[in-house]
Amino acid sequence: MSAKETEKPILVTRSSLPPFEEFTEMLKPIWESGWLTNMGDYHKELEQKLKEYLGADRLVLFTNGHMALEMVIQALELTGEVITTPFTFASTTHAIVRNGLTPVFCDINPRDYTMDVDKIEALITEKTSAILPVHVYGNICDVERIEAIARRHNLKVVYDAAHTFGETYNGVGTACFGDASIFSFHATKVYHTIEGGAVAFREEWMEHRLNCLKNFGIVDQDHVVWVGGNAKMNEFQAAMGLCNLRHLEDEITKRRRVAERYLENLDGVKGLKLPEYRPGVKPNYAYFPVVFDGFARTRDQVFDGLGAHQIHPRKYFYPLINDFQCYEGRFSSKDTPVAKYIADRVLTLPLYADLALEDVDRICGLLREMG
Ligand code: T4K
């Protein structure tokens, strides 16, 4: 049934859920054992299944993607400055700053909005310890060139892969790039555990440290070795994750249909830049960003125009992080002009598995009328 018939607003996304009984059935063992959190059976099972699915040799679960990022930065003992992108969700920069480090913003490329690799080296100083790029919207960064730069300058690479669950580049999963990659399993993601996240990483020693950090830095009852926090995934989250993993292929297929319908409908509309992936990327259709550049209306006019029809895209990722109030006086979006340009013109259109194709047609019809 289309949203027009139900008169429900169409939001940018809508969580997919497994069949109700499938989830409630999973709850029985939790009731029987009385084990609700702290690395229970579902936690162990999910960790194993996700390693297999993502092709990751090593992976540790977290209660959300943000804590995964904060704690991998802590585990790697990064220092000084971290080169990153301002064109992302608040989490990426906040995780750097909350570790007492200085983000150094690199501009993005106007094609797929990932870090402009040609601009990284000019930002490296003797204080730089790492590069933290984002596979924004699921657009995979130029991982080869980032790897080469990092090796040349002896820097760590941590990818914010929050948007890339299930994606591959030349057949390799995104969990396999850099020293580590973080994933978000938030309710709004292609794959979710209600709230949740993970770190996939290269070196074996990190496993013990990450597992301790997410549990207050406790090694055992007699030893607390790190100043950790509490970032454990609980059994209810893990149960949801196990259910959702069974439905993932279906989820991505349905999303692909929606994305393809947008592409068919919007192809050739003047002043509308549609999503583009680098060759070799197998996408998961997490987001459908469009950039209004030379379109008859501004991004904000389109946002309001669709809103009048109960259609609510989002301005991901606006405002740019270097313009956030909390960073006033420290950074400026003037230093990242391409990111500023895109952030002022981008809208992510509604995209989720159950979005009816006739609703996609309606959204596209409205966009064409405005163009
Ligand atoms: N790095 C990157 C690049 C990220 O994008 C994120 C998260 C992270 C790191 C951190 O990962 P987590 O710690 O979150 O695991 C949403 C998500 O909360 C956030 O996870 C996500 N990025 C970000 C891009 O989007 P908001 O503030 O836009 O969420 P909200 O509440 O406005 O929801 C957006 C829409 O989603 C709603 O209009 C309707 C739908 N929705 C929302 C919820 C909460 C549902 O359908 N079901 C729900 O339960 O941040």
Coordinates of N, CA and C in Angstrom, one line a residue, residues 57-197:
D57 N 38.7 -11.4 9.8 CA 39.3 -12.4 10.7 C 39.1 -12.1 12.1
R58 N 39.0 -10.8 12.4 CA 38.9 -10.4 13.8 C 37.8 -9.3 14.0
L59 N 36.9 -9.5 14.9 CA 35.8 -8.5 15.1 C 35.3 -8.6 16.5
V60 N 35.1 -7.4 17.1 CA 34.5 -7.3 18.4 C 33.2 -6.5 18.4
L61 N 32.2 -7.0 19.0 CA 30.9 -6.3 19.0 C 30.9 -5.1 20.1
F62 N 30.1 -4.1 19.8 CA 29.9 -3.0 20.7 C 28.4 -2.6 20.8
T63 N 28.1 -1.8 21.8 CA 26.7 -1.5 22.0 C 26.2 -0.5 20.9
N64 N 27.1 0.2 20.3 CA 26.8 1.1 19.1 C 28.0 1.4 18.3
G65 N 27.8 2.0 17.2 CA 28.9 2.3 16.3 C 29.8 3.4 16.9
H66 N 29.2 4.4 17.6 CA 30.0 5.5 18.1 C 31.0 5.0 19.2
M67 N 30.6 4.1 20.1 CA 31.5 3.6 21.1 C 32.6 2.7 20.5
A68 N 32.2 2.0 19.4 CA 33.2 1.2 18.7 C 34.3 2.1 18.2
L69 N 33.9 3.3 17.7 CA 34.9 4.2 17.1 C 35.7 4.8 18.3
E70 N 35.1 5.3 19.3 CA 35.8 5.9 20.4 C 36.8 4.9 21.0
M71 N 36.4 3.7 21.1 CA 37.3 2.7 21.8 C 38.4 2.1 20.8
V72 N 38.2 2.1 19.6 CA 39.3 1.7 18.7 C 40.3 2.7 18.6
I73 N 39.9 4.0 18.7 CA 40.9 5.1 18.8 C 41.7 5.0 20.0
Q74 N 41.0 4.7 21.2 CA 41.7 4.5 22.4 C 42.7 3.3 22.4
A75 N 42.2 2.2 21.8 CA 43.0 0.9 21.8 C 44.2 1.1 21.0
L76 N 44.2 1.9 19.9 CA 45.3 2.1 19.0 C 46.3 3.2 19.6
E77 N 45.9 3.8 20.7 CA 46.7 4.8 21.4 C 47.2 5.9 20.4
L78 N 46.2 6.4 19.6 CA 46.5 7.4 18.7 C 46.9 8.7 19.4
T79 N 47.7 9.6 18.8 CA 48.1 10.8 19.5 C 47.9 12.0 18.6
G80 N 48.0 13.2 19.1 CA 48.0 14.4 18.4 C 46.9 14.6 17.4
E81 N 47.2 14.6 16.1 CA 46.3 15.0 15.1 C 45.8 13.8 14.3
V82 N 44.5 13.8 13.9 CA 44.0 12.7 13.1 C 43.3 13.4 11.9
I83 N 43.7 13.0 10.7 CA 43.1 13.6 9.4 C 41.8 12.9 9.1
T84 N 40.8 13.7 9.0 CA 39.4 13.1 8.8 C 38.6 14.0 7.9
T85 N 37.4 13.6 7.7 CA 36.5 14.4 6.8 C 35.4 15.1 7.6
P86 N 35.0 16.3 7.2 CA 33.9 17.0 7.9 C 32.5 16.5 7.4
F87 N 32.5 15.8 6.2 CA 31.3 15.5 5.6 C 30.8 14.1 6.1
T88 N 30.3 14.1 7.3 CA 29.9 12.8 7.9 C 28.9 13.1 9.1
F89 N 28.5 12.1 9.8 CA 27.7 12.3 10.9 C 28.6 12.7 12.1
A90 N 28.0 13.4 13.1 CA 28.7 14.0 14.2 C 29.6 13.0 14.9
S91 N 29.2 11.8 14.9 CA 30.0 10.7 15.6 C 31.5 10.7 15.3
T92 N 31.8 10.8 14.0 CA 33.1 10.6 13.5 C 34.1 11.6 14.2
T93 N 33.8 12.9 14.1 CA 34.7 13.9 14.7 C 34.6 13.8 16.2
H94 N 33.4 13.6 16.8 CA 33.3 13.6 18.2 C 34.1 12.5 18.8
A95 N 34.2 11.4 18.2 CA 35.0 10.3 18.7 C 36.5 10.7 18.8
I96 N 37.0 11.4 17.8 CA 38.4 11.9 17.9 C 38.5 12.9 19.0
V97 N 37.6 13.9 19.1 CA 37.8 14.9 20.1 C 37.6 14.3 21.5
R98 N 36.7 13.4 21.7 CA 36.5 12.8 23.0 C 37.6 12.0 23.5
N99 N 38.5 11.6 22.5 CA 39.8 11.0 22.9 C 40.9 12.0 23.2
G100 N 40.6 13.2 23.2 CA 41.6 14.3 23.5 C 42.5 14.6 22.3
L101 N 42.1 14.2 21.1 CA 42.9 14.4 19.9 C 42.3 15.5 19.0
T102 N 43.1 16.0 18.1 CA 42.7 17.1 17.2 C 42.3 16.6 15.8
P103 N 41.1 16.8 15.4 CA 40.8 16.4 14.0 C 41.3 17.5 13.1
V104 N 41.9 17.0 12.0 CA 42.3 17.9 10.9 C 41.5 17.6 9.7
F105 N 40.7 18.5 9.2 CA 39.7 18.2 8.2 C 40.3 18.3 6.8
C106 N 40.1 17.2 6.1 CA 40.5 17.1 4.7 C 39.3 17.3 3.8
D107 N 39.4 17.9 2.7 CA 38.2 18.1 1.8 C 37.8 16.8 1.1
I108 N 36.7 16.8 0.5 CA 36.1 15.6 -0.1 C 36.2 15.8 -1.6
N109 N 36.0 14.7 -2.4 CA 36.0 14.8 -3.8 C 34.5 15.0 -4.2
P110 N 34.2 15.8 -5.3 CA 32.8 16.1 -5.6 C 32.1 14.9 -6.3
R111 N 32.8 13.8 -6.6 CA 32.2 12.7 -7.3 C 31.4 11.8 -6.4
D112 N 32.1 11.3 -5.3 CA 31.4 10.4 -4.4 C 31.5 10.8 -3.0
Y113 N 32.0 12.0 -2.7 CA 32.0 12.7 -1.4 C 32.9 12.1 -0.4
T114 N 33.7 11.1 -0.8 CA 34.7 10.6 0.2 C 35.9 11.5 0.2
M115 N 36.9 11.2 1.1 CA 38.0 12.1 1.3 C 38.8 12.2 0.0
D116 N 39.2 13.5 -0.4 CA 40.0 13.7 -1.6 C 41.4 13.3 -1.3
V117 N 41.8 12.2 -1.8 CA 43.1 11.6 -1.5 C 44.3 12.5 -1.9
D118 N 44.0 13.4 -2.9 CA 45.1 14.3 -3.4 C 45.4 15.4 -2.3
K119 N 44.5 15.5 -1.4 CA 44.7 16.6 -0.4 C 45.2 16.1 1.0
I120 N 45.4 14.8 1.1 CA 45.7 14.3 2.4 C 47.2 14.7 2.8
E121 N 48.1 14.4 1.9 CA 49.5 14.6 2.3 C 49.9 16.0 2.8
A122 N 49.3 17.0 2.2 CA 49.6 18.4 2.6 C 49.1 18.6 4.0
L123 N 48.3 17.8 4.6 CA 47.8 18.0 5.9 C 48.6 17.3 7.0
I124 N 49.5 16.4 6.5 CA 50.3 15.6 7.5 C 51.4 16.5 8.1
T125 N 51.5 16.4 9.5 CA 52.5 17.1 10.2 C 53.2 16.1 11.1
E126 N 54.2 16.5 11.9 CA 54.9 15.6 12.8 C 53.9 15.1 13.9
K127 N 52.8 15.8 14.1 CA 51.8 15.4 15.1 C 50.8 14.3 14.6
T128 N 50.7 14.1 13.3 CA 49.7 13.3 12.7 C 50.0 11.8 13.1
S129 N 48.9 11.1 13.7 CA 49.1 9.7 14.0 C 48.2 8.8 13.2
A130 N 47.2 9.4 12.5 CA 46.3 8.5 11.8 C 45.4 9.2 10.8
I131 N 44.9 8.5 9.9 CA 43.9 9.0 8.9 C 42.6 8.2 9.2
L132 N 41.5 9.0 9.3 CA 40.2 8.4 9.7 C 39.2 8.8 8.6
P133 N 39.2 8.1 7.5 CA 38.2 8.4 6.4 C 36.8 7.7 6.6
V134 N 35.9 8.2 5.9 CA 34.5 7.7 6.1 C 34.0 7.2 4.7
H135 N 33.5 6.0 4.6 CA 32.9 5.5 3.4 C 31.5 6.0 3.4
V136 N 31.4 7.3 3.1 CA 30.1 8.0 3.3 C 29.0 7.5 2.4
Y137 N 27.8 7.3 2.9 CA 26.7 6.8 2.2 C 26.9 5.4 1.6
G138 N 28.0 4.8 2.1 CA 28.4 3.5 1.5 C 29.3 3.6 0.2
N139 N 29.7 4.8 0.0 CA 30.7 5.0 -1.1 C 32.1 4.7 -0.6
I140 N 32.7 3.7 -1.2 CA 34.0 3.2 -0.6 C 35.1 4.1 -1.0
C141 N 35.9 4.5 0.0 CA 37.0 5.5 -0.3 C 38.1 4.8 -1.2
D142 N 39.0 5.7 -1.6 CA 40.1 5.2 -2.5 C 41.1 4.4 -1.5
V143 N 40.7 3.2 -1.1 CA 41.5 2.5 -0.1 C 42.9 2.2 -0.5
E144 N 43.2 2.0 -1.8 CA 44.6 1.7 -2.2 C 45.5 2.9 -2.0
R145 N 45.0 4.1 -2.4 CA 45.9 5.3 -2.2 C 46.0 5.7 -0.8
I146 N 44.9 5.5 0.0 CA 45.0 5.9 1.4 C 46.0 4.9 2.1
E147 N 46.0 3.7 1.8 CA 46.9 2.7 2.3 C 48.4 3.1 2.0
A148 N 48.6 3.5 0.7 CA 49.9 3.9 0.3 C 50.4 5.1 1.0
I149 N 49.5 6.1 1.2 CA 50.0 7.3 1.9 C 50.3 6.9 3.4
A150 N 49.4 6.1 4.0 CA 49.6 5.8 5.4 C 51.0 5.0 5.6
R151 N 51.2 4.1 4.6 CA 52.5 3.4 4.7 C 53.7 4.3 4.6
R152 N 53.6 5.2 3.6 CA 54.7 6.2 3.4 C 55.0 7.0 4.6
H153 N 54.0 7.3 5.4 CA 54.2 8.3 6.5 C 54.0 7.6 7.9
N154 N 53.9 6.3 7.8 CA 53.8 5.5 9.1 C 52.6 5.9 9.9
L155 N 51.5 6.0 9.3 CA 50.2 6.4 10.0 C 49.3 5.2 10.1
K156 N 48.5 5.2 11.1 CA 47.4 4.2 11.2 C 46.2 4.7 10.3
V157 N 45.4 3.7 9.9 CA 44.2 4.0 9.2 C 43.0 3.4 9.9
V158 N 42.0 4.2 10.3 CA 40.8 3.6 10.8 C 39.7 4.1 10.0
Y159 N 38.9 3.2 9.4 CA 37.8 3.6 8.5 C 36.5 3.7 9.4
D160 N 35.8 4.7 9.1 CA 34.4 4.8 9.6 C 33.6 4.1 8.5
A161 N 33.2 2.8 8.7 CA 32.5 2.1 7.7 C 31.1 1.9 8.1
A162 N 30.6 2.8 8.9 CA 29.2 2.7 9.5 C 28.2 2.4 8.5
H163 N 28.4 2.9 7.2 CA 27.3 2.8 6.2 C 27.5 1.7 5.3
T164 N 28.5 0.8 5.5 CA 28.9 -0.1 4.5 C 28.6 -1.6 4.7
F165 N 27.7 -1.9 5.7 CA 27.5 -3.3 6.0 C 27.2 -4.1 4.7
G166 N 27.9 -5.2 4.5 CA 27.7 -6.1 3.4 C 28.3 -5.7 2.1
E167 N 29.0 -4.5 2.1 CA 29.5 -4.0 0.8 C 30.9 -4.7 0.6
T168 N 31.2 -4.8 -0.7 CA 32.6 -5.2 -1.1 C 33.1 -4.3 -2.1
Y169 N 34.5 -4.3 -2.2 CA 35.2 -3.5 -3.2 C 36.1 -4.5 -3.9
N170 N 36.0 -4.7 -5.2 CA 36.7 -5.8 -5.9 C 36.6 -7.1 -5.2
G171 N 35.5 -7.4 -4.7 CA 35.2 -8.7 -4.0 C 35.7 -8.8 -2.6
V172 N 36.3 -7.7 -2.0 CA 36.8 -7.7 -0.7 C 35.9 -6.9 0.2
G173 N 35.5 -7.5 1.4 CA 34.6 -6.8 2.3 C 35.2 -5.6 2.9
T174 N 34.4 -4.6 3.3 CA 35.0 -3.3 3.8 C 35.6 -3.5 5.2
A175 N 35.3 -4.7 5.8 CA 35.9 -5.0 7.1 C 37.4 -5.2 7.0
C176 N 37.9 -5.4 5.8 CA 39.3 -5.8 5.6 C 40.3 -4.7 5.3
F177 N 39.8 -3.5 5.3 CA 40.7 -2.4 4.9 C 41.2 -1.6 6.1
G178 N 42.4 -1.1 6.0 CA 43.0 -0.3 7.1 C 43.4 -1.1 8.3
D179 N 43.8 -0.4 9.4 CA 44.1 -1.1 10.6 C 42.9 -1.6 11.3
A180 N 41.8 -0.8 11.1 CA 40.5 -1.2 11.7 C 39.4 -0.5 11.0
S181 N 38.2 -1.0 11.1 CA 37.0 -0.4 10.5 C 35.9 -0.5 11.5
I182 N 35.1 0.5 11.6 CA 33.9 0.4 12.6 C 32.6 0.3 11.8
F183 N 31.7 -0.4 12.3 CA 30.4 -0.5 11.7 C 29.3 -0.1 12.7
S184 N 28.2 0.5 12.2 CA 27.1 0.8 13.0 C 25.9 -0.1 12.7
F185 N 25.3 -0.7 13.7 CA 24.1 -1.5 13.5 C 22.9 -0.8 14.1
H186 N 22.9 0.5 13.9 CA 21.7 1.3 14.4 C 20.5 1.0 13.7
A187 N 19.3 1.2 14.4 CA 18.0 0.9 13.8 C 17.8 1.5 12.4
T188 N 18.5 2.5 12.1 CA 18.3 3.2 10.8 C 19.2 2.6 9.7
K189 N 20.0 1.5 10.0 CA 20.9 1.0 9.0 C 20.4 -0.2 8.2
V190 N 21.1 -0.5 7.1 CA 20.7 -1.6 6.3 C 20.6 -2.9 7.1
Y191 N 21.5 -3.1 8.0 CA 21.5 -4.2 9.0 C 21.6 -3.6 10.4
H192 N 20.7 -4.1 11.3 CA 20.7 -3.5 12.6 C 20.5 -4.5 13.7
T193 N 21.0 -4.0 14.9 CA 20.8 -4.8 16.1 C 20.0 -3.9 17.1
I194 N 19.1 -3.1 16.7 CA 18.4 -2.0 17.4 C 19.4 -0.8 17.5
E195 N 20.3 -0.9 18.5 CA 21.5 -0.1 18.6 C 22.6 -1.2 18.5
G196 N 23.8 -0.8 18.0 CA 24.9 -1.8 17.9 C 26.0 -1.3 17.0
G197 N 27.1 -2.0 17.2 CA 28.2 -1.7 16.3 C 29.3 -2.7 16.5

